């Protein structure tokens, strides 16, 4: 059974940093693109970033470029999102998702983790 | 970026109704279009991909059609479990944009 479990969320002040982690199991992690998708409270879904199976390519939505970094450790079947210079607009539930390369579906989602940016 | 526009934003329907949701892309996305269902407090669930292919385990009352810039999600004989919010998403090119969502409510 595919499982994706996020951790590392919480309350952070504007300008601060946070690192999200996602532990994957039930599939061969190193074979899949992985993505982060977020959802602000009461709002719709926004794709944030993705990373190639071997980690050689990363892509980001414009609003997080230069502030967020996606990475992975295939030996640990883990995905990460380093978030710096956080803003109130980054407040959202962040989902770890399998898939997300061009032509690749977002087929399994974690339960999500809340990140709140507030003073 | 490709913009995805869903209509309607809210839809009131009864159990047993046939429901259709429309999604329009600002540019051609071929058939790289997915539909998701989301219930309150839960992660989205993939229903349909490649515009019309049903994800495993999804009931056959769900169907998708379209290509290029216009797509539809149809739910035949709406069931109580189907009251939720539905999102389309293009995955042809970055930033893999989602539509704004359609909330299906009980009439």
mmCIF file of C-alpha atoms in Angstrom:
data_model
loop_
_atom_site.group_PDB
_atom_site.id
_atom_site.type_symbol
_atom_site.label_atom_id
_atom_site.label_comp_id
_atom_site.label_asym_id
_atom_site.label_seq_id
_atom_site.Cartn_x
_atom_site.Cartn_y
_atom_site.Cartn_z
ATOM 1 C CA UNK A 1 0.000 0.000 0.000
ATOM 2 C CA UNK A 2 1.365 3.389 -1.006
ATOM 3 C CA UNK A 3 1.805 5.695 1.980
ATOM 4 C CA UNK A 4 3.059 9.278 2.127
ATOM 5 C CA UNK A 5 3.432 10.846 5.565
ATOM 6 C CA UNK A 6 4.331 14.515 5.957
ATOM 7 C CA UNK A 7 5.966 16.076 8.987
ATOM 8 C CA UNK A 8 7.632 19.325 10.007
ATOM 9 C CA UNK A 9 4.771 21.778 9.744
ATOM 10 C CA UNK A 10 3.746 24.344 12.324
ATOM 11 C CA UNK A 11 3.671 28.033 13.174
ATOM 12 C CA UNK A 12 6.496 30.263 11.933
ATOM 13 C CA UNK A 13 6.985 34.016 11.869
ATOM 14 C CA UNK A 14 7.114 35.963 8.601
ATOM 15 C CA UNK A 15 10.629 35.804 7.191
ATOM 16 C CA UNK A 16 11.312 32.536 8.961
ATOM 17 C CA UNK A 17 12.167 29.078 7.658
ATOM 18 C CA UNK A 18 10.685 25.613 7.890
ATOM 19 C CA UNK A 19 11.592 22.229 6.442
ATOM 20 C CA UNK A 20 8.889 19.765 5.516
ATOM 21 C CA UNK A 21 9.613 16.054 5.198
ATOM 22 C CA UNK A 22 7.657 13.276 3.553
ATOM 23 C CA UNK A 23 8.305 9.599 4.281
ATOM 24 C CA UNK A 24 7.257 7.339 1.429
ATOM 25 C CA UNK A 25 6.559 3.609 1.520
ATOM 26 C CA UNK A 26 4.799 0.921 -0.472
ATOM 27 C CA UNK A 27 6.453 1.692 -3.823
ATOM 28 C CA UNK A 28 9.887 2.095 -5.374
ATOM 29 C CA UNK A 29 10.452 5.731 -4.474
ATOM 30 C CA UNK A 30 13.460 6.185 -6.743
ATOM 31 C CA UNK A 31 11.341 5.446 -9.845
ATOM 32 C CA UNK A 32 8.910 8.344 -9.433
ATOM 33 C CA UNK A 33 8.685 12.071 -9.867
ATOM 34 C CA UNK A 34 7.517 13.615 -6.593
ATOM 35 C CA UNK A 35 5.697 16.879 -5.953
ATOM 36 C CA UNK A 36 4.450 19.259 -3.305
ATOM 37 C CA UNK A 37 0.974 20.763 -3.698
ATOM 38 C CA UNK A 38 -0.526 23.279 -1.278
ATOM 39 C CA UNK A 39 -3.961 24.556 -0.347
ATOM 40 C CA UNK A 40 -4.518 27.813 1.493
ATOM 41 C CA UNK A 41 -7.361 27.770 4.040
ATOM 42 C CA UNK A 42 -10.692 27.721 2.216
ATOM 43 C CA UNK A 43 -8.989 28.004 -1.179
ATOM 44 C CA UNK A 44 -8.135 25.783 -4.128
ATOM 45 C CA UNK A 45 -5.124 23.653 -4.946
ATOM 46 C CA UNK A 46 -1.778 25.018 -6.099
ATOM 47 C CA UNK A 47 1.099 22.929 -7.438
ATOM 48 C CA UNK A 48 4.299 24.136 -5.728
ATOM 49 C CA UNK A 49 7.271 22.104 -6.935
ATOM 50 C CA UNK A 50 8.416 18.797 -8.345
ATOM 51 C CA UNK A 51 11.626 16.792 -8.637
ATOM 52 C CA UNK A 52 12.822 14.172 -11.105
ATOM 53 C CA UNK A 53 13.328 10.586 -9.833
ATOM 54 C CA UNK A 54 17.117 10.952 -9.781
ATOM 55 C CA UNK A 55 16.960 14.475 -8.349
ATOM 56 C CA UNK A 56 18.563 16.020 -11.425
ATOM 57 C CA UNK A 57 15.693 18.386 -12.241
ATOM 58 C CA UNK A 58 13.506 20.603 -10.081
ATOM 59 C CA UNK A 59 10.664 22.910 -11.051
ATOM 60 C CA UNK A 60 8.799 25.539 -9.043
ATOM 61 C CA UNK A 61 5.746 27.749 -9.269
ATOM 62 C CA UNK A 62 6.837 31.356 -9.773
ATOM 63 C CA UNK A 63 5.618 32.517 -6.355
ATOM 64 C CA UNK A 64 8.141 30.314 -4.489
ATOM 65 C CA UNK A 65 11.148 30.446 -6.825
ATOM 66 C CA UNK A 66 14.289 31.482 -4.959
ATOM 67 C CA UNK A 67 12.663 30.839 -1.571
ATOM 68 C CA UNK A 68 11.719 27.128 -1.593
ATOM 69 C CA UNK A 69 13.921 24.149 -2.425
ATOM 70 C CA UNK A 70 12.655 20.655 -3.106
ATOM 71 C CA UNK A 71 15.004 17.722 -2.563
ATOM 72 C CA UNK A 72 14.931 13.982 -2.074
ATOM 73 C CA UNK A 73 16.918 11.160 -0.521
ATOM 74 C CA UNK A 74 16.189 7.997 -2.474
ATOM 75 C CA UNK A 75 18.111 5.851 0.024
ATOM 76 C CA UNK A 76 15.681 6.977 2.721
ATOM 77 C CA UNK A 77 12.585 7.148 0.456
ATOM 78 C CA UNK A 78 12.093 10.695 1.615
ATOM 79 C CA UNK A 79 11.068 13.978 0.034
ATOM 80 C CA UNK A 80 11.775 17.399 1.478
ATOM 81 C CA UNK A 81 10.712 21.009 1.042
ATOM 82 C CA UNK A 82 12.954 23.690 2.510
ATOM 83 C CA UNK A 83 10.962 26.890 2.843
ATOM 84 C CA UNK A 84 12.786 30.169 3.492
ATOM 85 C CA UNK A 85 11.672 33.807 3.670
ATOM 86 C CA UNK A 86 8.165 32.655 4.485
ATOM 87 C CA UNK A 87 5.238 34.989 3.936
ATOM 88 C CA UNK A 88 1.661 35.042 5.203
ATOM 89 C CA UNK A 89 0.581 33.996 1.695
ATOM 90 C CA UNK A 90 2.483 30.712 2.176
ATOM 91 C CA UNK A 91 0.048 29.668 4.911
ATOM 92 C CA UNK A 92 -1.503 26.446 3.665
ATOM 93 C CA UNK A 93 -1.825 22.716 4.020
ATOM 94 C CA UNK A 94 1.099 21.186 2.134
ATOM 95 C CA UNK A 95 0.622 17.809 0.481
ATOM 96 C CA UNK A 96 3.359 15.392 -0.549
ATOM 97 C CA UNK A 97 2.259 13.756 -3.807
ATOM 98 C CA UNK A 98 3.588 10.955 -5.975
ATOM 99 C CA UNK A 99 4.002 11.953 -9.584
ATOM 100 C CA UNK A 100 3.923 15.352 -11.225
ATOM 101 C CA UNK A 101 6.425 15.330 -14.038
ATOM 102 C CA UNK A 102 5.174 16.522 -17.417
ATOM 103 C CA UNK A 103 2.668 13.903 -18.502
ATOM 104 C CA UNK A 104 2.798 12.265 -15.068
ATOM 105 C CA UNK A 105 -0.309 12.139 -12.924
ATOM 106 C CA UNK A 106 -0.561 13.056 -9.227
ATOM 107 C CA UNK A 107 -1.881 9.695 -8.149
ATOM 108 C CA UNK A 108 -1.167 9.309 -4.420
ATOM 109 C CA UNK A 109 -1.379 12.074 -1.829
ATOM 110 C CA UNK A 110 -0.278 12.339 1.773
ATOM 111 C CA UNK A 111 -2.711 13.514 4.447
ATOM 112 C CA UNK A 112 -1.230 17.008 4.395
ATOM 113 C CA UNK A 113 0.558 19.169 6.951
ATOM 114 C CA UNK A 114 -0.404 22.684 8.009
ATOM 115 C CA UNK A 115 2.084 25.523 7.761
ATOM 116 C CA UNK A 116 0.994 28.789 9.358
ATOM 117 C CA UNK A 117 3.018 31.956 8.795
ATOM 118 C CA UNK A 118 2.014 34.572 11.332
ATOM 119 C CA UNK A 119 3.478 36.896 13.904
ATOM 120 C CA UNK B 1 1.128 29.663 -17.413
ATOM 121 C CA UNK B 2 -1.962 27.827 -18.600
ATOM 122 C CA UNK B 3 -5.107 29.009 -16.820
ATOM 123 C CA UNK B 4 -7.836 26.495 -15.974
ATOM 124 C CA UNK B 5 -11.415 27.738 -15.554
ATOM 125 C CA UNK B 6 -14.116 25.544 -14.061
ATOM 126 C CA UNK B 7 -17.845 26.088 -14.173
ATOM 127 C CA UNK B 8 -20.008 26.264 -12.274
ATOM 128 C CA UNK B 9 -18.250 27.112 -9.022
ATOM 129 C CA UNK B 10 -21.159 25.659 -7.050
ATOM 130 C CA UNK B 11 -23.748 23.148 -8.134
ATOM 131 C CA UNK B 12 -26.851 22.044 -6.205
ATOM 132 C CA UNK B 13 -28.143 18.594 -7.061
ATOM 133 C CA UNK B 14 -30.140 15.688 -5.704
ATOM 134 C CA UNK B 15 -29.274 12.042 -5.246
ATOM 135 C CA UNK B 16 -29.833 10.301 -8.567
ATOM 136 C CA UNK B 17 -29.183 13.392 -10.694
ATOM 137 C CA UNK B 18 -26.778 13.498 -13.622
ATOM 138 C CA UNK B 19 -24.192 16.202 -13.040
ATOM 139 C CA UNK B 20 -21.778 17.813 -15.507
ATOM 140 C CA UNK B 21 -18.802 20.026 -14.635
ATOM 141 C CA UNK B 22 -16.870 21.930 -17.298
ATOM 142 C CA UNK B 23 -13.181 22.810 -17.338
ATOM 143 C CA UNK B 24 -11.614 25.119 -19.929
ATOM 144 C CA UNK B 25 -7.900 25.601 -20.541
ATOM 145 C CA UNK B 26 -6.447 28.878 -21.803
ATOM 146 C CA UNK B 27 -4.179 26.908 -24.169
ATOM 147 C CA UNK B 28 -4.200 23.476 -25.724
ATOM 148 C CA UNK B 29 -3.346 20.770 -23.167
ATOM 149 C CA UNK B 30 -4.116 17.856 -25.514
ATOM 150 C CA UNK B 31 -5.491 15.157 -23.209
ATOM 151 C CA UNK B 32 -3.208 15.917 -20.260
ATOM 152 C CA UNK B 33 -6.109 16.623 -17.956
ATOM 153 C CA UNK B 34 -6.998 15.077 -14.606
ATOM 154 C CA UNK B 35 -9.991 15.324 -12.288
ATOM 155 C CA UNK B 36 -9.839 15.122 -8.495
ATOM 156 C CA UNK B 37 -12.469 14.831 -5.773
ATOM 157 C CA UNK B 38 -11.859 16.412 -2.391
ATOM 158 C CA UNK B 39 -13.906 16.115 0.783
ATOM 159 C CA UNK B 40 -13.550 18.519 3.717
ATOM 160 C CA UNK B 41 -10.381 17.968 5.727
ATOM 161 C CA UNK B 42 -9.125 15.267 3.351
ATOM 162 C CA UNK B 43 -6.535 15.064 0.614
ATOM 163 C CA UNK B 44 -7.714 15.139 -2.992
ATOM 164 C CA UNK B 45 -8.433 11.806 -4.635
ATOM 165 C CA UNK B 46 -7.598 11.161 -8.299
ATOM 166 C CA UNK B 47 -10.698 10.191 -10.285
ATOM 167 C CA UNK B 48 -9.755 10.510 -13.951
ATOM 168 C CA UNK B 49 -6.556 11.074 -15.900
ATOM 169 C CA UNK B 50 -5.667 11.516 -19.555
ATOM 170 C CA UNK B 51 -9.047 13.294 -19.808
ATOM 171 C CA UNK B 52 -11.119 10.108 -19.851
ATOM 172 C CA UNK B 53 -9.276 7.228 -18.149
ATOM 173 C CA UNK B 54 -10.841 6.138 -14.877
ATOM 174 C CA UNK B 55 -8.382 5.640 -12.016
ATOM 175 C CA UNK B 56 -8.528 2.167 -10.471
ATOM 176 C CA UNK B 57 -11.235 1.771 -7.846
ATOM 177 C CA UNK B 58 -13.276 4.778 -9.010
ATOM 178 C CA UNK B 59 -16.962 3.966 -9.629
ATOM 179 C CA UNK B 60 -18.049 3.784 -13.261
ATOM 180 C CA UNK B 61 -20.684 6.494 -12.726
ATOM 181 C CA UNK B 62 -17.788 8.954 -13.121
ATOM 182 C CA UNK B 63 -16.682 9.738 -16.661
ATOM 183 C CA UNK B 64 -14.539 12.331 -18.377
ATOM 184 C CA UNK B 65 -14.383 13.639 -21.905
ATOM 185 C CA UNK B 66 -12.755 16.318 -24.027
ATOM 186 C CA UNK B 67 -9.418 17.290 -25.453
ATOM 187 C CA UNK B 68 -7.544 20.431 -26.343
ATOM 188 C CA UNK B 69 -9.126 23.214 -24.317
ATOM 189 C CA UNK B 70 -12.556 21.963 -23.257
ATOM 190 C CA UNK B 71 -13.276 19.106 -20.883
ATOM 191 C CA UNK B 72 -16.176 17.723 -18.894
ATOM 192 C CA UNK B 73 -16.608 15.549 -15.837
ATOM 193 C CA UNK B 74 -19.942 13.741 -15.651
ATOM 194 C CA UNK B 75 -21.361 11.943 -12.650
ATOM 195 C CA UNK B 76 -24.271 9.678 -13.561
ATOM 196 C CA UNK B 77 -26.795 9.000 -10.799
ATOM 197 C CA UNK B 78 -25.241 11.131 -8.059
ATOM 198 C CA UNK B 79 -24.734 9.251 -4.797
ATOM 199 C CA UNK B 80 -24.568 10.639 -1.225
ATOM 200 C CA UNK B 81 -20.815 9.979 -1.159
ATOM 201 C CA UNK B 82 -20.313 12.219 -4.217
ATOM 202 C CA UNK B 83 -21.108 15.507 -2.480
ATOM 203 C CA UNK B 84 -17.666 17.080 -2.499
ATOM 204 C CA UNK B 85 -15.503 19.593 -4.344
ATOM 205 C CA UNK B 86 -14.068 18.654 -7.741
ATOM 206 C CA UNK B 87 -10.943 20.059 -9.359
ATOM 207 C CA UNK B 88 -9.515 19.735 -12.847
ATOM 208 C CA UNK B 89 -5.764 19.956 -13.412
ATOM 209 C CA UNK B 90 -3.617 20.200 -16.518
ATOM 210 C CA UNK B 91 -0.315 18.374 -16.477
ATOM 211 C CA UNK B 92 0.990 19.237 -19.911
ATOM 212 C CA UNK B 93 3.214 22.109 -18.866
ATOM 213 C CA UNK B 94 4.361 23.975 -15.779
ATOM 214 C CA UNK B 95 2.968 25.155 -13.480
ATOM 215 C CA UNK B 96 0.531 22.195 -13.689
ATOM 216 C CA UNK B 97 -2.380 24.438 -12.855
ATOM 217 C CA UNK B 98 -5.643 23.484 -11.184
ATOM 218 C CA UNK B 99 -9.086 24.856 -11.827
ATOM 219 C CA UNK B 100 -10.781 26.846 -9.092
ATOM 220 C CA UNK B 101 -13.000 23.962 -8.041
ATOM 221 C CA UNK B 102 -16.688 23.041 -8.250
ATOM 222 C CA UNK B 103 -18.542 22.345 -5.036
ATOM 223 C CA UNK B 104 -21.376 19.844 -5.478
ATOM 224 C CA UNK B 105 -23.965 20.480 -2.781
ATOM 225 C CA UNK B 106 -27.163 18.728 -1.760
ATOM 226 C CA UNK B 107 -30.237 20.449 -3.154
#
